[in-house]
């Protein structure tokens, strides 16, 4: 019964379930460990990794591992094996064991068992713990002793432990290297054991002398044992050692290329190719031209397709790096003849039309990278070869649904898109070929081609109109069944149509898409298409799709989510109908949009749950609402120049104050208020950007554009009205040179440039404020409103999830109870934290360090009422810590010399690999009560008593 309770504790808590604390879960598992039934004991042991994942803090992990160590010490071999597996699965939690000595003592006691299997399990347990006990001499001695065992299981376990300790401990690696060398070279050592001992040498890289002696031994083994298994294991160990020590990579490249060129065994050649690819990824800058040339010659002379494919894969990896430039750059006084240097191009051209499609795809990839990276070569010839190679591959692969053909097609299309981005003049013919091939291809190939067409049209929007007709015709006949491939094709085709239409769908296109969706598409497909329409700015169409989906969901949260999306789309559709110069129409459209946005934000709030709070979505929409209100207020302010002209004495007031802007009356003050509002909005957009650590790059760029639009409006107000003399246009002068990635970004930057040109033409003209200035401001507002807002991926979907969980000690017994501390002492606040990830950690950015900021403020004072210095009231300390295995810990010394209640706030933020700080939270607050220490209190009472006047003595005559 206890294990079922523990399973419910450790399972994912659903919405509304009560999660119990870690101690309760540990107690239930402990009951299972103490059970008399072996099955319940094993089940309890295997539940511990879930416990560590859910409560990853040292106090619980230390207690749990001590209990597991007791099971390991007292249980049978099967239980020991279960504990070993749990330890290996929980490797990143091992450093949180506080009582390492006690844990090791309980585990190590089994090493003296008479059972060789128990000793073998213990050795593997010690090897799994090598990261926390790298220099324990008793463990080192036991491993060395077990290498001489006559039991094969124990020897294999000793080899595993020795390899683990060698990777962690320099002393152990120095001591074991000679012992391993003797065993490998001994005649009585079986070959199978030698094959297991050799990989241990890859960890002998702690210093140059150790690495050098290991290389000499490996070189001796390669020369002395020419059998295929020995050569394969030795060469791979050679490569791993070189990749770790770095200084021997050039020698290793030459050795591998020598075996690739001269050794006739295909297994050895395959191993050499695999290791060459590893070194190509690890250190492409160390590949000199001769290395690449040798690899090309081997590929040209190889009659085997499998080997040629492997060598081309290495060359395609190299062609994306600096190695390709080193290959084509002749060194001064180089002796290589010019024809020999084109072997790489010759090889790629031959392979483009190879009968093996994978070989042909890699040939196309190499040609593409050469054409993109080396423009000084015969570029026209290479461009044509690449285009023809891609076209031949498309024709061969587009009708084959096999996974290998689809992988080849994807690689060739990726190469085509990469070439067209750097050579736009080739795009027209390539797009025409793709459109023609779409009608003849199978459904999976059509999906990949649609992705390629969408990428091309996003980069070159001028091609969109040309492909729209063919795409709509294909959509009419695209789907005849409701299979997954057909559903994916509907989404991909709709996406290309949206990209090609550039947010302006015609009635015919809408009708065609709706007919297909009504007959064949399921609800998820319709939602995905609506989501793409919102991303591309087709808000009228997306609103209709969300409207049709609202009643097809099974949860009220989903209903409110779809309803909010419908309202947002309707709001943006209202804004897209604004016409140039129609200022009253713009205000009406903004008012209508704000009504829809207010309805939408209410539905969005109702759609949020504790597990999915929709924080980014709510903040983004609130900012959008405030931005629209600020734009509406700006138009009203501009109109006030007509509706509320300056009074007759405005000129006198301006001359008296020396401010020429006072001639305009109340509009001057209103414009300053508007300018401050837009700067405040820009600051809030910056805060939203800084808190969106898990957002994709397109979403962050969208937030940046919203921030820049607010800064632009405030800049225009300042340049035209508030302070024309002190305004500079250099800050916004480079927006035209930014490389745009989406149609929305392209339109926004076009609006920015046009507005800046108009403002620069009016700057310092017609002072102080004229109708030209207010008209320019209103035109800028309308231009910004007419760009359809793009709802990017992070608004709908979170691909990366990162959160931080903090634990403070000392912690109060109850949340409302303060932590007591004496005012003459300092409080040591220990902050522990765990970084928790989703299914794809580090997809967009990774955490380099965690910044912890601790501040304390005086809430209420209980001591004597006298003036307290400000620095005595507060503590403010900041520390940066680097998490190790997603765990970090640090301590703060806080001073509470002022008696009273203090509030201590700990806020965490993360710093990514680029050094950018992100305010991810969380923020934790505890109360601290500073009390007077007993000695000071006693002294104070004594002083008070000595200072008090003595009590009056009763005189003898007082009774009379």
mmCIF file of C-alpha atoms in Angstrom, residues 619-813:
data_model
loop_
_atom_site.group_PDB
_atom_site.id
_atom_site.type_symbol
_atom_site.label_atom_id
_atom_site.label_comp_id
_atom_site.label_asym_id
_atom_site.label_seq_id
_atom_site.Cartn_x
_atom_site.Cartn_y
_atom_site.Cartn_z
ATOM 1 C CA UNK A 619 2.001 40.681 -20.771
ATOM 2 C CA UNK A 620 2.321 40.996 -24.546
ATOM 3 C CA UNK A 621 -1.390 41.698 -25.040
ATOM 4 C CA UNK A 622 -1.473 44.214 -22.172
ATOM 5 C CA UNK A 623 1.419 46.054 -23.783
ATOM 6 C CA UNK A 624 -0.361 45.989 -27.131
ATOM 7 C CA UNK A 625 -3.482 47.475 -25.509
ATOM 8 C CA UNK A 626 -1.464 50.219 -23.820
ATOM 9 C CA UNK A 627 0.357 50.946 -27.083
ATOM 10 C CA UNK A 628 -2.917 51.372 -28.964
ATOM 11 C CA UNK A 629 -4.246 53.641 -26.228
ATOM 12 C CA UNK A 630 -1.072 55.744 -26.409
ATOM 13 C CA UNK A 631 -1.367 55.999 -30.217
ATOM 14 C CA UNK A 632 -5.008 57.061 -29.884
ATOM 15 C CA UNK A 633 -4.044 59.676 -27.288
ATOM 16 C CA UNK A 634 -1.347 60.981 -29.622
ATOM 17 C CA UNK A 635 -3.878 61.503 -32.429
ATOM 18 C CA UNK A 636 -6.198 63.309 -29.980
ATOM 19 C CA UNK A 637 -3.305 65.511 -28.898
ATOM 20 C CA UNK A 638 -2.500 66.366 -32.508
ATOM 21 C CA UNK A 639 -6.146 67.250 -33.134
ATOM 22 C CA UNK A 640 -6.160 69.531 -30.088
ATOM 23 C CA UNK A 641 -4.129 72.045 -32.093
ATOM 24 C CA UNK A 642 -7.349 72.566 -34.090
ATOM 25 C CA UNK A 643 -9.949 72.007 -31.392
ATOM 26 C CA UNK A 644 -8.140 73.971 -28.656
ATOM 27 C CA UNK A 645 -5.947 76.646 -30.269
ATOM 28 C CA UNK A 646 -3.522 78.611 -28.073
ATOM 29 C CA UNK A 647 -4.942 81.613 -26.177
ATOM 30 C CA UNK A 648 -4.209 85.187 -27.220
ATOM 31 C CA UNK A 649 -1.685 85.715 -24.447
ATOM 32 C CA UNK A 650 0.319 82.604 -25.432
ATOM 33 C CA UNK A 651 2.923 84.730 -27.254
ATOM 34 C CA UNK A 652 3.421 86.914 -24.179
ATOM 35 C CA UNK A 653 3.773 83.852 -21.965
ATOM 36 C CA UNK A 654 6.349 82.372 -24.356
ATOM 37 C CA UNK A 655 8.380 85.603 -24.397
ATOM 38 C CA UNK A 656 8.261 85.819 -20.609
ATOM 39 C CA UNK A 657 9.291 82.192 -20.043
ATOM 40 C CA UNK A 658 11.818 82.100 -22.887
ATOM 41 C CA UNK A 659 10.241 78.880 -24.217
ATOM 42 C CA UNK A 660 8.994 79.270 -27.772
ATOM 43 C CA UNK A 661 6.910 76.121 -27.410
ATOM 44 C CA UNK A 662 4.536 77.959 -25.048
ATOM 45 C CA UNK A 663 3.119 79.760 -28.105
ATOM 46 C CA UNK A 664 1.226 76.583 -28.930
ATOM 47 C CA UNK A 665 -0.711 76.471 -25.665
ATOM 48 C CA UNK A 666 -1.718 73.264 -23.969
ATOM 49 C CA UNK A 667 -0.459 70.975 -26.768
ATOM 50 C CA UNK A 668 3.127 71.451 -25.590
ATOM 51 C CA UNK A 669 2.447 69.864 -22.208
ATOM 52 C CA UNK A 670 0.333 67.106 -23.765
ATOM 53 C CA UNK A 671 3.104 66.221 -26.213
ATOM 54 C CA UNK A 672 5.597 65.847 -23.376
ATOM 55 C CA UNK A 673 3.168 63.506 -21.633
ATOM 56 C CA UNK A 674 2.784 61.448 -24.840
ATOM 57 C CA UNK A 675 6.550 61.277 -25.276
ATOM 58 C CA UNK A 676 6.980 60.011 -21.729
ATOM 59 C CA UNK A 677 4.226 57.425 -22.260
ATOM 60 C CA UNK A 678 5.935 55.959 -25.308
ATOM 61 C CA UNK A 679 9.292 55.837 -23.544
ATOM 62 C CA UNK A 680 7.642 54.017 -20.662
ATOM 63 C CA UNK A 681 6.105 51.533 -23.117
ATOM 64 C CA UNK A 682 9.515 50.957 -24.717
ATOM 65 C CA UNK A 683 10.954 50.245 -21.279
ATOM 66 C CA UNK A 684 8.184 47.734 -20.574
ATOM 67 C CA UNK A 685 8.813 46.003 -23.911
ATOM 68 C CA UNK A 686 12.486 45.788 -22.942
ATOM 69 C CA UNK A 687 11.490 44.173 -19.629
ATOM 70 C CA UNK A 688 9.290 41.667 -21.479
ATOM 71 C CA UNK A 689 12.193 40.862 -23.813
ATOM 72 C CA UNK A 690 14.533 40.388 -20.858
ATOM 73 C CA UNK A 691 12.141 38.016 -19.099
ATOM 74 C CA UNK A 692 11.597 35.773 -22.163
ATOM 75 C CA UNK A 693 14.627 33.501 -21.838
ATOM 76 C CA UNK A 694 12.898 30.546 -23.528
ATOM 77 C CA UNK A 695 11.506 32.475 -26.500
ATOM 78 C CA UNK A 696 12.640 31.742 -30.048
ATOM 79 C CA UNK A 697 14.596 34.325 -32.011
ATOM 80 C CA UNK A 698 11.646 35.419 -34.188
ATOM 81 C CA UNK A 699 9.507 36.158 -31.125
ATOM 82 C CA UNK A 700 12.272 38.164 -29.481
ATOM 83 C CA UNK A 701 12.778 40.100 -32.711
ATOM 84 C CA UNK A 702 9.046 40.826 -32.786
ATOM 85 C CA UNK A 703 9.199 42.259 -29.244
ATOM 86 C CA UNK A 704 12.250 44.324 -30.250
ATOM 87 C CA UNK A 705 10.317 45.783 -33.199
ATOM 88 C CA UNK A 706 7.449 46.783 -30.902
ATOM 89 C CA UNK A 707 9.956 48.449 -28.594
ATOM 90 C CA UNK A 708 11.616 50.240 -31.517
ATOM 91 C CA UNK A 709 8.253 51.498 -32.784
ATOM 92 C CA UNK A 710 7.557 53.099 -29.382
ATOM 93 C CA UNK A 711 11.039 54.622 -29.306
ATOM 94 C CA UNK A 712 10.515 55.896 -32.841
ATOM 95 C CA UNK A 713 7.275 57.695 -31.944
ATOM 96 C CA UNK A 714 8.843 59.288 -28.859
ATOM 97 C CA UNK A 715 11.833 60.310 -30.960
ATOM 98 C CA UNK A 716 9.577 61.861 -33.612
ATOM 99 C CA UNK A 717 7.646 63.827 -30.973
ATOM 100 C CA UNK A 718 10.891 65.138 -29.556
ATOM 101 C CA UNK A 719 12.378 65.927 -32.967
ATOM 102 C CA UNK A 720 9.330 67.772 -34.301
ATOM 103 C CA UNK A 721 7.862 69.491 -31.272
ATOM 104 C CA UNK A 722 9.480 69.151 -27.852
ATOM 105 C CA UNK A 723 13.173 69.745 -28.559
ATOM 106 C CA UNK A 724 14.003 70.008 -32.279
ATOM 107 C CA UNK A 725 17.462 71.551 -31.786
ATOM 108 C CA UNK A 726 18.912 68.798 -29.571
ATOM 109 C CA UNK A 727 17.596 65.838 -31.572
ATOM 110 C CA UNK A 728 19.950 63.655 -33.600
ATOM 111 C CA UNK A 729 18.959 61.183 -36.309
ATOM 112 C CA UNK A 730 22.109 59.092 -36.088
ATOM 113 C CA UNK A 731 20.539 56.742 -33.550
ATOM 114 C CA UNK A 732 17.979 55.531 -36.081
ATOM 115 C CA UNK A 733 20.074 55.920 -39.188
ATOM 116 C CA UNK A 734 21.123 52.279 -39.618
ATOM 117 C CA UNK A 735 17.760 50.535 -39.606
ATOM 118 C CA UNK A 736 17.819 50.231 -43.367
ATOM 119 C CA UNK A 737 20.965 48.110 -43.339
ATOM 120 C CA UNK A 738 19.556 45.430 -41.010
ATOM 121 C CA UNK A 739 19.129 41.979 -42.605
ATOM 122 C CA UNK A 740 15.411 41.172 -42.346
ATOM 123 C CA UNK A 741 14.160 37.638 -41.784
ATOM 124 C CA UNK A 742 10.366 38.016 -42.110
ATOM 125 C CA UNK A 743 7.777 39.991 -44.014
ATOM 126 C CA UNK A 744 6.589 41.668 -40.797
ATOM 127 C CA UNK A 745 10.101 42.858 -39.969
ATOM 128 C CA UNK A 746 10.595 44.068 -43.525
ATOM 129 C CA UNK A 747 7.405 46.137 -43.395
ATOM 130 C CA UNK A 748 8.161 47.604 -39.995
ATOM 131 C CA UNK A 749 11.653 48.695 -41.011
ATOM 132 C CA UNK A 750 10.232 50.182 -44.211
ATOM 133 C CA UNK A 751 7.783 52.229 -42.105
ATOM 134 C CA UNK A 752 10.607 53.308 -39.773
ATOM 135 C CA UNK A 753 12.701 54.550 -42.676
ATOM 136 C CA UNK A 754 9.823 56.380 -44.335
ATOM 137 C CA UNK A 755 8.805 58.116 -41.107
ATOM 138 C CA UNK A 756 12.384 59.155 -40.373
ATOM 139 C CA UNK A 757 12.762 60.622 -43.870
ATOM 140 C CA UNK A 758 9.597 62.700 -43.451
ATOM 141 C CA UNK A 759 10.625 63.888 -39.988
ATOM 142 C CA UNK A 760 14.103 64.802 -41.163
ATOM 143 C CA UNK A 761 12.534 66.882 -43.935
ATOM 144 C CA UNK A 762 10.407 68.798 -41.423
ATOM 145 C CA UNK A 763 13.031 69.149 -38.709
ATOM 146 C CA UNK A 764 13.671 72.767 -37.633
ATOM 147 C CA UNK A 765 11.099 74.040 -40.157
ATOM 148 C CA UNK A 766 7.862 75.940 -39.469
ATOM 149 C CA UNK A 767 8.587 76.448 -35.754
ATOM 150 C CA UNK A 768 7.358 75.882 -33.192
ATOM 151 C CA UNK A 769 4.377 73.624 -34.104
ATOM 152 C CA UNK A 770 2.366 73.644 -37.297
ATOM 153 C CA UNK A 771 -0.261 71.465 -38.900
ATOM 154 C CA UNK A 772 2.546 69.862 -40.927
ATOM 155 C CA UNK A 773 4.109 68.560 -37.713
ATOM 156 C CA UNK A 774 0.884 67.146 -36.308
ATOM 157 C CA UNK A 775 0.000 65.670 -39.698
ATOM 158 C CA UNK A 776 3.384 63.979 -39.871
ATOM 159 C CA UNK A 777 2.804 62.465 -36.433
ATOM 160 C CA UNK A 778 -0.659 61.191 -37.346
ATOM 161 C CA UNK A 779 0.648 59.746 -40.616
ATOM 162 C CA UNK A 780 3.339 57.908 -38.657
ATOM 163 C CA UNK A 781 0.706 56.454 -36.323
ATOM 164 C CA UNK A 782 -1.423 55.268 -39.251
ATOM 165 C CA UNK A 783 1.622 53.759 -40.989
ATOM 166 C CA UNK A 784 2.420 51.736 -37.875
ATOM 167 C CA UNK A 785 -1.197 50.617 -37.468
ATOM 168 C CA UNK A 786 -1.455 49.405 -41.061
ATOM 169 C CA UNK A 787 1.335 46.833 -40.571
ATOM 170 C CA UNK A 788 -0.504 43.645 -39.488
ATOM 171 C CA UNK A 789 0.806 42.430 -36.131
ATOM 172 C CA UNK A 790 2.570 39.080 -36.269
ATOM 173 C CA UNK A 791 1.866 36.620 -33.452
ATOM 174 C CA UNK A 792 5.058 34.569 -33.357
ATOM 175 C CA UNK A 793 5.663 30.988 -32.233
ATOM 176 C CA UNK A 794 6.287 31.664 -28.534
ATOM 177 C CA UNK A 795 2.800 33.145 -28.266
ATOM 178 C CA UNK A 796 1.375 29.711 -29.149
ATOM 179 C CA UNK A 797 4.098 27.207 -28.351
ATOM 180 C CA UNK A 798 7.066 26.927 -25.981
ATOM 181 C CA UNK A 799 9.789 24.771 -27.494
ATOM 182 C CA UNK A 800 12.277 25.386 -24.665
ATOM 183 C CA UNK A 801 11.380 25.398 -20.998
ATOM 184 C CA UNK A 802 13.756 26.568 -18.266
ATOM 185 C CA UNK A 803 12.912 27.300 -14.651
ATOM 186 C CA UNK A 804 14.822 27.779 -11.412
ATOM 187 C CA UNK A 805 13.746 26.463 -8.031
ATOM 188 C CA UNK A 806 15.291 28.113 -4.945
ATOM 189 C CA UNK A 807 15.618 26.864 -1.381
ATOM 190 C CA UNK A 808 16.698 29.140 1.465
ATOM 191 C CA UNK A 809 18.150 28.103 4.787
ATOM 192 C CA UNK A 810 17.519 28.852 7.521
ATOM 193 C CA UNK A 811 13.852 28.752 6.636
ATOM 194 C CA UNK A 812 10.926 29.660 8.924
ATOM 195 C CA UNK A 813 8.801 26.937 10.453
#
